[in-house]
Short mmCIF file of C-alpha atoms and ligand atoms in Angstrom, two decimals:
data_model
loop_
_atom_site.label_atom_id
_atom_site.label_comp_id
_atom_site.label_asym_id
_atom_site.label_seq_id
_atom_site.Cartn_x
_atom_site.Cartn_y
_atom_site.Cartn_z
CA MET A 1 0.05 0.12 0.01
CA ILE A 2 1.54 3.35 -1.04
CA LYS A 3 0.23 5.67 1.60
CA PHE A 4 -1.14 9.03 0.53
CA LEU A 5 0.97 11.18 2.97
CA ASP A 6 3.32 9.32 5.76
CA LEU A 7 3.51 11.72 8.34
CA ASN A 8 5.52 9.72 10.58
CA LYS A 9 8.08 9.16 7.92
CA ILE A 10 8.41 13.05 7.34
CA ASN A 11 8.70 13.60 10.83
CA THR A 12 11.29 11.00 11.90
CA ARG A 13 13.84 12.36 9.37
CA PHE A 14 14.10 14.76 12.49
CA GLU A 15 14.07 12.90 15.15
CA ASP A 16 16.93 13.80 17.04
CA GLU A 17 16.39 17.41 16.72
CA LEU A 18 12.98 17.19 17.68
CA THR A 19 13.62 14.82 20.60
CA SER A 20 16.39 17.17 21.90
CA GLY A 21 14.23 20.06 21.27
CA PHE A 22 11.50 18.86 23.54
CA GLN A 23 14.25 17.92 26.28
CA SER A 24 15.29 21.39 26.44
CA PHE A 25 11.91 22.74 26.07
CA LEU A 26 10.88 20.96 29.32
CA ASN A 27 13.87 21.99 31.26
CA THR A 28 13.08 25.64 30.55
CA GLY A 29 9.95 25.38 32.65
CA TYR A 30 8.65 27.69 30.24
CA TYR A 31 5.97 26.61 27.91
CA ILE A 32 3.70 29.24 26.54
CA LYS A 33 5.37 32.21 24.58
CA GLY A 34 9.06 31.48 25.55
CA SER A 35 11.75 32.12 23.32
CA GLU A 36 11.28 29.32 20.63
CA VAL A 37 8.19 31.04 19.82
CA SER A 38 9.99 34.54 19.41
CA SER A 39 12.63 32.83 17.40
CA PHE A 40 10.29 30.94 15.46
CA GLU A 41 8.50 34.50 14.69
CA GLU A 42 11.82 35.85 13.99
CA HIS A 43 12.83 33.25 11.23
CA TYR A 44 9.73 33.04 9.73
CA ALA A 45 9.27 36.66 8.81
CA ALA A 46 12.99 36.85 7.84
CA TYR A 47 12.01 33.40 5.51
CA CYS A 48 8.62 35.32 4.30
CA GLY A 49 10.58 38.63 3.61
CA THR A 50 8.16 40.40 5.89
CA LYS A 51 8.63 42.71 8.38
CA HIS A 52 6.22 40.83 11.37
CA CYS A 53 5.44 37.79 11.85
CA ILE A 54 2.96 36.48 14.94
CA GLY A 55 2.76 32.90 16.21
CA VAL A 56 -0.85 31.71 16.52
CA ALA A 57 -2.86 28.63 17.18
CA ASN A 58 -3.89 27.56 14.17
CA GLY A 59 -4.65 28.99 10.48
CA LEU A 60 -7.92 29.49 10.76
CA ASP A 61 -7.16 32.00 13.79
CA ALA A 62 -4.52 33.39 11.55
CA LEU A 63 -6.97 34.59 8.91
CA THR A 64 -9.89 35.52 11.46
CA LEU A 65 -7.29 37.52 13.42
CA ILE A 66 -6.42 39.78 10.53
CA PHE A 67 -9.96 40.59 9.85
CA ARG A 68 -10.85 41.08 13.38
CA ALA A 69 -7.54 43.31 13.77
CA TYR A 70 -8.56 45.66 10.74
CA MET A 71 -12.02 45.98 12.32
CA ASP A 72 -10.45 47.28 15.20
CA LEU A 73 -8.37 49.80 13.49
CA GLY A 74 -11.34 50.97 11.79
CA GLN A 75 -10.53 49.36 8.40
CA LEU A 76 -13.13 47.26 8.16
CA LYS A 77 -16.45 47.22 9.64
CA GLU A 78 -19.32 44.69 10.08
CA ASN A 79 -21.44 43.50 6.96
CA ASP A 80 -18.24 44.57 4.94
CA GLU A 81 -18.25 42.54 1.87
CA VAL A 82 -15.13 40.41 1.20
CA ILE A 83 -14.47 38.88 -1.92
CA ILE A 84 -13.33 35.09 -1.58
CA PRO A 85 -12.56 32.25 -4.23
CA ALA A 86 -15.80 29.79 -3.98
CA ASN A 87 -13.41 27.00 -4.67
CA THR A 88 -11.15 26.59 -1.37
CA TYR A 89 -11.10 24.89 1.62
CA ILE A 90 -14.09 26.04 4.18
CA ALA A 91 -11.55 28.00 6.80
CA SER A 92 -11.00 30.57 4.41
CA ILE A 93 -15.03 31.31 4.11
CA LEU A 94 -15.30 30.86 7.86
CA SER A 95 -12.70 33.40 8.67
CA VAL A 96 -15.06 36.35 7.11
CA ILE A 97 -17.97 34.52 8.59
CA ASN A 98 -16.87 34.62 11.91
CA SER A 99 -15.59 38.47 11.96
CA GLY A 100 -18.82 39.45 10.75
CA LEU A 101 -18.17 40.24 7.41
CA LYS A 102 -19.98 39.20 4.36
CA PRO A 103 -18.50 36.85 2.05
CA VAL A 104 -18.83 37.16 -2.11
CA PHE A 105 -18.11 34.03 -3.87
CA VAL A 106 -16.33 34.23 -6.79
CA GLU A 107 -15.44 31.43 -9.41
CA PRO A 108 -11.84 30.30 -9.94
CA ASP A 109 -9.55 30.21 -13.29
CA GLU A 110 -10.19 26.41 -14.59
CA ALA A 111 -6.84 26.06 -15.31
CA THR A 112 -5.13 26.91 -11.88
CA PHE A 113 -8.13 26.40 -9.64
CA ASN A 114 -7.33 29.83 -8.17
CA ILE A 115 -9.47 32.91 -8.01
CA SER A 116 -10.20 34.26 -11.65
CA PRO A 117 -9.14 38.37 -11.53
CA SER A 118 -11.85 38.95 -14.02
CA GLU A 119 -14.27 37.45 -12.44
CA ILE A 120 -12.98 39.33 -8.97
CA GLU A 121 -13.86 42.79 -10.77
CA LYS A 122 -17.42 41.77 -11.55
CA HIS A 123 -18.44 41.69 -8.24
CA ILE A 124 -16.93 44.33 -6.88
CA THR A 125 -19.92 46.61 -5.48
CA PRO A 126 -19.64 49.81 -3.10
CA GLN A 127 -19.68 47.47 -0.07
CA THR A 128 -16.57 45.42 -1.17
CA LYS A 129 -13.70 46.21 1.11
CA ALA A 130 -11.51 43.47 0.67
CA ILE A 131 -10.12 40.51 -1.64
CA MET A 132 -9.12 37.09 0.16
CA ALA A 133 -6.57 35.09 -2.28
CA VAL A 134 -5.93 31.52 -1.69
CA HIS A 135 -3.10 29.74 -3.11
CA LEU A 136 -4.97 26.62 -3.60
CA TYR A 137 -2.84 23.45 -3.84
CA GLY A 138 0.33 25.37 -3.17
CA GLN A 139 0.27 27.72 -6.53
CA LEU A 140 -0.06 31.27 -6.18
CA ALA A 141 -3.02 32.75 -7.30
CA ASP A 142 -2.60 35.60 -9.68
CA MET A 143 -1.38 38.46 -6.99
CA VAL A 144 0.13 40.78 -9.38
CA ALA A 145 -3.71 40.92 -11.35
CA ILE A 146 -5.38 41.06 -7.84
CA ASN A 147 -3.37 43.95 -6.27
CA ASP A 148 -3.87 45.94 -9.57
CA ILE A 149 -7.62 45.67 -8.57
CA ALA A 150 -7.22 46.04 -5.28
CA LYS A 151 -5.19 49.32 -5.78
CA THR A 152 -7.66 50.63 -8.17
CA HIS A 153 -10.62 50.28 -5.89
CA ASN A 154 -8.85 50.85 -2.78
CA LEU A 155 -9.15 47.46 -1.35
CA LEU A 156 -7.40 45.49 1.34
CA VAL A 157 -5.65 41.97 0.09
CA ILE A 158 -5.58 38.97 2.37
CA GLU A 159 -3.62 36.02 1.52
CA ASP A 160 -4.71 32.71 2.66
CA ALA A 161 -1.18 30.84 2.54
CA ALA A 162 -2.17 27.97 4.22
CA GLN A 163 -1.00 25.66 1.52
CA ALA A 164 1.96 27.77 -0.03
CA HIS A 165 4.81 28.03 2.56
CA GLY A 166 7.94 28.86 0.28
CA ALA A 167 6.21 29.58 -2.99
CA VAL A 168 7.72 32.60 -4.86
CA LEU A 169 6.48 34.92 -7.37
CA SER A 170 9.70 35.35 -9.32
CA SER A 171 8.59 38.06 -11.06
CA GLU A 172 8.71 40.39 -7.57
CA GLY A 173 11.10 38.17 -6.06
CA LYS A 174 8.97 37.90 -3.33
CA LYS A 175 7.42 34.61 -1.46
CA ALA A 176 3.71 33.72 -0.11
CA GLY A 177 3.02 35.57 3.02
CA ASN A 178 4.74 38.88 1.34
CA LEU A 179 2.34 39.39 -1.67
CA SER A 180 -0.47 41.12 -0.07
CA HIS A 181 -1.24 43.52 3.08
CA ALA A 182 -1.60 40.44 5.50
CA SER A 183 -1.32 36.57 5.31
CA GLY A 184 -2.61 33.72 7.25
CA PHE A 185 -0.54 30.21 7.59
CA SER A 186 -1.46 27.24 8.90
CA PHE A 187 1.14 24.82 10.17
CA TYR A 188 -1.17 21.79 10.39
CA PRO A 189 0.76 18.64 10.30
CA THR A 190 0.07 17.90 6.66
CA LYS A 191 1.15 21.15 5.23
CA ASN A 192 4.26 21.89 3.55
CA LEU A 193 5.80 23.14 6.63
CA GLY A 194 3.76 21.25 9.38
CA ALA A 195 3.90 21.41 13.11
CA LEU A 196 3.14 18.13 15.20
CA GLY A 197 -0.15 19.45 16.27
CA ASP A 198 -1.97 22.77 15.57
CA ALA A 199 -0.25 26.24 15.07
CA GLY A 200 -0.23 29.16 12.50
CA ALA A 201 0.96 32.53 11.74
CA VAL A 202 0.17 35.74 10.49
CA THR A 203 2.83 37.42 8.42
CA THR A 204 2.69 41.40 7.40
CA ASN A 205 4.64 44.56 6.62
CA ASP A 206 1.86 46.76 8.29
CA THR A 207 3.36 47.70 11.89
CA GLU A 208 0.06 48.61 13.32
CA LEU A 209 -1.83 45.71 12.13
CA ALA A 210 0.80 43.54 13.62
CA GLU A 211 0.76 45.11 16.98
CA CYS A 212 -2.84 44.74 17.04
CA ILE A 213 -2.52 41.19 16.33
CA LYS A 214 -0.26 40.62 19.01
CA LEU A 215 -2.63 42.35 21.51
CA LEU A 216 -5.98 40.45 20.38
CA HIS A 217 -4.41 37.08 20.20
CA ASN A 218 -3.13 37.37 23.93
CA TYR A 219 -6.31 38.62 25.56
CA GLY A 220 -5.92 41.79 24.45
CA SER A 221 -2.79 42.30 26.68
CA SER A 222 1.18 43.06 26.27
CA LYS A 223 1.87 43.23 29.83
CA LYS A 224 0.44 40.43 32.24
CA TYR A 225 -2.95 41.08 33.91
CA ILE A 226 -3.24 44.84 31.83
CA ASN A 227 -6.21 44.44 29.29
CA GLU A 228 -6.18 46.68 26.21
CA LYS A 229 -8.67 45.27 23.99
CA ILE A 230 -11.45 42.42 24.02
CA GLY A 231 -9.16 39.70 22.64
CA PHE A 232 -8.68 36.31 22.34
CA ASN A 233 -6.29 33.19 23.53
CA SER A 234 -4.88 32.04 20.28
CA ARG A 235 -1.21 31.48 20.89
CA LEU A 236 1.46 29.76 19.28
CA ASP A 237 3.03 26.77 21.64
CA GLU A 238 6.02 26.84 22.70
CA ILE A 239 6.77 23.17 21.95
CA GLN A 240 5.04 23.18 18.38
CA ALA A 241 7.63 26.60 17.70
CA SER A 242 10.71 24.52 18.64
CA PHE A 243 9.41 21.89 16.35
CA LEU A 244 8.70 24.25 13.53
CA ASN A 245 12.06 26.10 13.96
CA VAL A 246 13.61 22.29 13.11
CA LYS A 247 11.57 21.74 10.01
CA LEU A 248 11.93 25.46 8.67
CA LYS A 249 15.28 25.11 8.16
CA HIS A 250 14.30 21.45 5.41
CA LEU A 251 11.15 23.34 3.80
CA ASP A 252 13.27 24.52 0.35
CA ASP A 253 14.61 21.21 0.12
CA ASP A 254 11.40 19.70 0.74
CA ASN A 255 9.53 22.00 -1.61
CA SER A 256 11.93 21.26 -4.34
CA ILE A 257 11.51 17.77 -4.23
CA ARG A 258 8.06 18.08 -4.40
CA ARG A 259 8.32 19.98 -7.57
CA THR A 260 10.80 17.25 -8.97
CA ILE A 261 7.91 14.59 -8.30
CA ALA A 262 5.40 16.79 -9.62
CA GLN A 263 7.41 16.95 -12.82
CA ARG A 264 7.97 13.49 -13.36
CA TYR A 265 3.92 12.77 -12.80
CA LEU A 266 3.42 15.85 -15.60
CA ASN A 267 6.19 14.26 -17.79
CA GLU A 268 5.28 10.79 -17.67
CA ILE A 269 1.75 10.26 -16.74
CA LYS A 270 0.47 9.93 -20.50
CA ASN A 271 -3.51 9.19 -20.50
CA PRO A 272 -6.15 10.88 -22.10
CA LYS A 273 -8.78 10.12 -19.32
CA ILE A 274 -6.49 11.91 -16.91
CA ARG A 275 -6.31 15.64 -16.92
CA LEU A 276 -3.17 16.94 -15.32
CA PRO A 277 -2.45 20.11 -13.43
CA PHE A 278 -1.36 23.64 -15.32
CA TYR A 279 2.31 24.47 -13.81
CA ASP A 280 4.62 26.89 -15.36
CA LEU A 281 7.80 25.30 -14.38
CA SER A 282 8.31 28.27 -11.76
CA ASN A 283 8.73 28.29 -8.27
CA ASN A 284 5.52 29.48 -7.99
CA HIS A 285 4.06 26.23 -6.90
CA VAL A 286 5.09 24.14 -4.24
CA PHE A 287 2.76 21.08 -4.69
CA HIS A 288 1.35 20.84 -1.25
CA VAL A 289 -1.01 18.25 -3.06
CA PHE A 290 -0.89 17.08 -6.63
CA VAL A 291 -4.53 17.35 -8.15
CA VAL A 292 -6.19 15.58 -11.12
CA ARG A 293 -9.17 15.73 -12.66
CA VAL A 294 -11.06 12.62 -13.83
CA ASP A 295 -14.68 12.22 -15.48
CA ASN A 296 -15.61 9.31 -13.44
CA ARG A 297 -14.21 9.65 -10.03
CA SER A 298 -15.61 6.68 -8.39
CA HIS A 299 -14.16 4.27 -11.42
CA PHE A 300 -10.71 6.07 -10.92
CA ILE A 301 -10.88 5.38 -7.27
CA ASP A 302 -11.57 1.65 -7.91
CA HIS A 303 -8.71 1.73 -10.03
CA LEU A 304 -6.31 3.36 -7.33
CA GLU A 305 -7.68 0.75 -4.49
CA LYS A 306 -6.77 -2.21 -7.02
CA TYR A 307 -3.09 -0.90 -7.22
CA GLN A 308 -2.87 0.02 -3.39
CA ILE A 309 -2.27 3.53 -3.84
CA GLY A 310 -3.43 6.21 -1.47
CA TYR A 311 -5.76 9.11 -2.22
CA LEU A 312 -7.77 11.91 -1.06
CA ILE A 313 -10.12 14.40 -2.44
CA HIS A 314 -9.27 17.91 -2.31
CA TYR A 315 -12.34 18.54 -1.80
CA PRO A 316 -15.47 16.45 -2.15
CA ILE A 317 -18.12 19.14 -1.28
CA ALA A 318 -18.16 22.89 -2.62
CA PRO A 319 -18.20 25.29 0.46
CA HIS A 320 -21.48 26.66 -0.95
CA HIS A 321 -22.98 23.01 -0.76
CA GLN A 322 -22.26 22.54 2.77
CA LYS A 323 -24.83 22.09 5.10
CA ALA A 324 -22.93 24.50 7.60
CA LEU A 325 -23.54 27.25 4.58
CA LEU A 326 -26.82 26.57 3.52
CA ARG A 327 -27.77 30.39 3.02
CA TYR A 328 -25.38 30.32 0.02
CA LYS A 329 -26.76 27.09 -1.53
CA SER A 330 -28.64 28.73 -4.64
CA LEU A 331 -25.60 30.50 -5.95
CA TYR A 332 -24.94 29.51 -9.32
CA LEU A 333 -20.86 28.59 -9.42
CA PRO A 334 -20.53 26.02 -12.32
CA ILE A 335 -17.03 26.20 -12.47
CA THR A 336 -16.81 25.23 -8.87
CA GLU A 337 -19.09 22.80 -8.45
CA ALA A 338 -17.39 20.86 -11.84
CA ILE A 339 -13.73 20.79 -9.97
CA HIS A 340 -15.52 19.32 -6.63
CA GLU A 341 -17.20 16.61 -8.35
CA THR A 342 -13.87 15.50 -10.82
CA VAL A 343 -10.76 16.10 -8.64
CA ILE A 344 -8.79 13.56 -6.67
CA SER A 345 -5.27 13.84 -5.38
CA ILE A 346 -2.75 11.49 -5.65
CA PRO A 347 0.39 10.65 -3.41
CA MET A 348 2.80 14.04 -3.16
CA SER A 349 5.51 14.12 -0.35
CA PRO A 350 9.12 14.86 0.25
CA VAL A 351 9.54 11.50 1.26
CA MET A 352 8.41 9.28 -1.45
CA THR A 353 10.68 6.59 -3.28
CA ASN A 354 11.29 6.15 -6.43
CA ASP A 355 9.84 3.19 -6.56
CA GLU A 356 6.49 4.55 -5.42
CA ILE A 357 6.63 7.12 -7.86
CA GLU A 358 7.20 4.47 -10.86
CA THR A 359 4.09 2.76 -9.50
CA ILE A 360 2.03 5.51 -9.03
CA ILE A 361 2.89 6.45 -12.62
CA ASN A 362 2.25 3.36 -14.18
CA ALA A 363 -0.66 2.64 -12.55
CA LEU A 364 -2.29 5.69 -13.97
CA ASN A 365 -1.05 5.06 -17.37
CA LEU A 366 -2.76 1.55 -16.98
CA TYR A 367 -6.26 3.19 -16.14
C1 PLP B 1 -5.40 23.86 6.37
C2 PLP B 1 -6.11 25.15 6.01
C3 PLP B 1 -6.72 26.51 6.59
C4 PLP B 1 -6.76 26.01 7.86
O1 PLP B 1 -5.76 25.74 8.61
P1 PLP B 1 -6.13 25.27 10.29
O2 PLP B 1 -4.46 25.47 10.58
O3 PLP B 1 -6.57 23.67 10.34
O4 PLP B 1 -6.88 26.32 10.78
C5 PLP B 1 -6.78 27.53 6.10
N1 PLP B 1 -6.79 27.49 4.34
C6 PLP B 1 -6.46 26.80 3.75
C7 PLP B 1 -6.61 26.91 2.15
C8 PLP B 1 -6.21 25.32 4.24
O5 PLP B 1 -5.64 24.38 3.78
#
């Protein structure tokens, strides 16, 4: 059986460093907001090229705290419209709804799966105040076009970079997390940079926003027992920061292995029944997942199971068709719906063996 993703194998590569990190963490006796969190914040800001990084509890909180902080600063107010991709993981949309803002669903570009800039323009109203771009599956959204639109209409741009740690926009020499006003990252264990539990971060060059989030994520407080704002408890755990400090050093190598595997899939899978993803061969893609499209997905799944190849579907139900988002059910989003009916992800990770890669390629060519 080829696992879809072998998390144990991913992390045991660094077992010695992770274990000694835990030992020194244990011995400090300092378990919340210690030196590992501040050093990770420094390292990750430097990695992304941003002025600030604030560690938080998870990716959803990172995005929600960005919206809450903009509201606190008076740059957004309740019921303002936020343009979001209809084709995304539900967390992107929840961060908008949970902040009391109004999500406006916009269709993707069918080739890249990412939000279509021309569709964004059609949905701008006087109430529109922000655009959320999601770098879905690890490929950067069209940030040049999105930032142009935002400038013209005076809108905020927020990146959901939860799937794109390390993706580079070469034309600007900038990374995911540094292509908008503020970005939310998740370090959920399966992400390209994954902790050993929940973790997240906000990156931004906006000092006022960063200061506000630093307060909001820690009970609205910078000094113990002095509360300046109505805040939350959403801190990055010290132990997770220590693991992330170890794993960040290997992120670029891991991403380049993912790209090499993706190129083999793209070159060697030759089957008209399997539609391969668009890739421009640049470093703007970190292949968080490798997503193909097939007309008859259940038939394709039978084939994968016969060859003992793991798979997942990202995602099986469009957000506007989820029970939780019933009030958006009648939206007409045919591209998003077709994507959800036909996509399936095959194994992709930096610890796959050559044999596994070849078995997968051969099996797909036999479908
Ligand atoms: C994983 C993910 C999130 C949420 O991250 P959590 O850490 O699970 O809260 C948000 N958006 C996207 C696109 C994701 O893939």
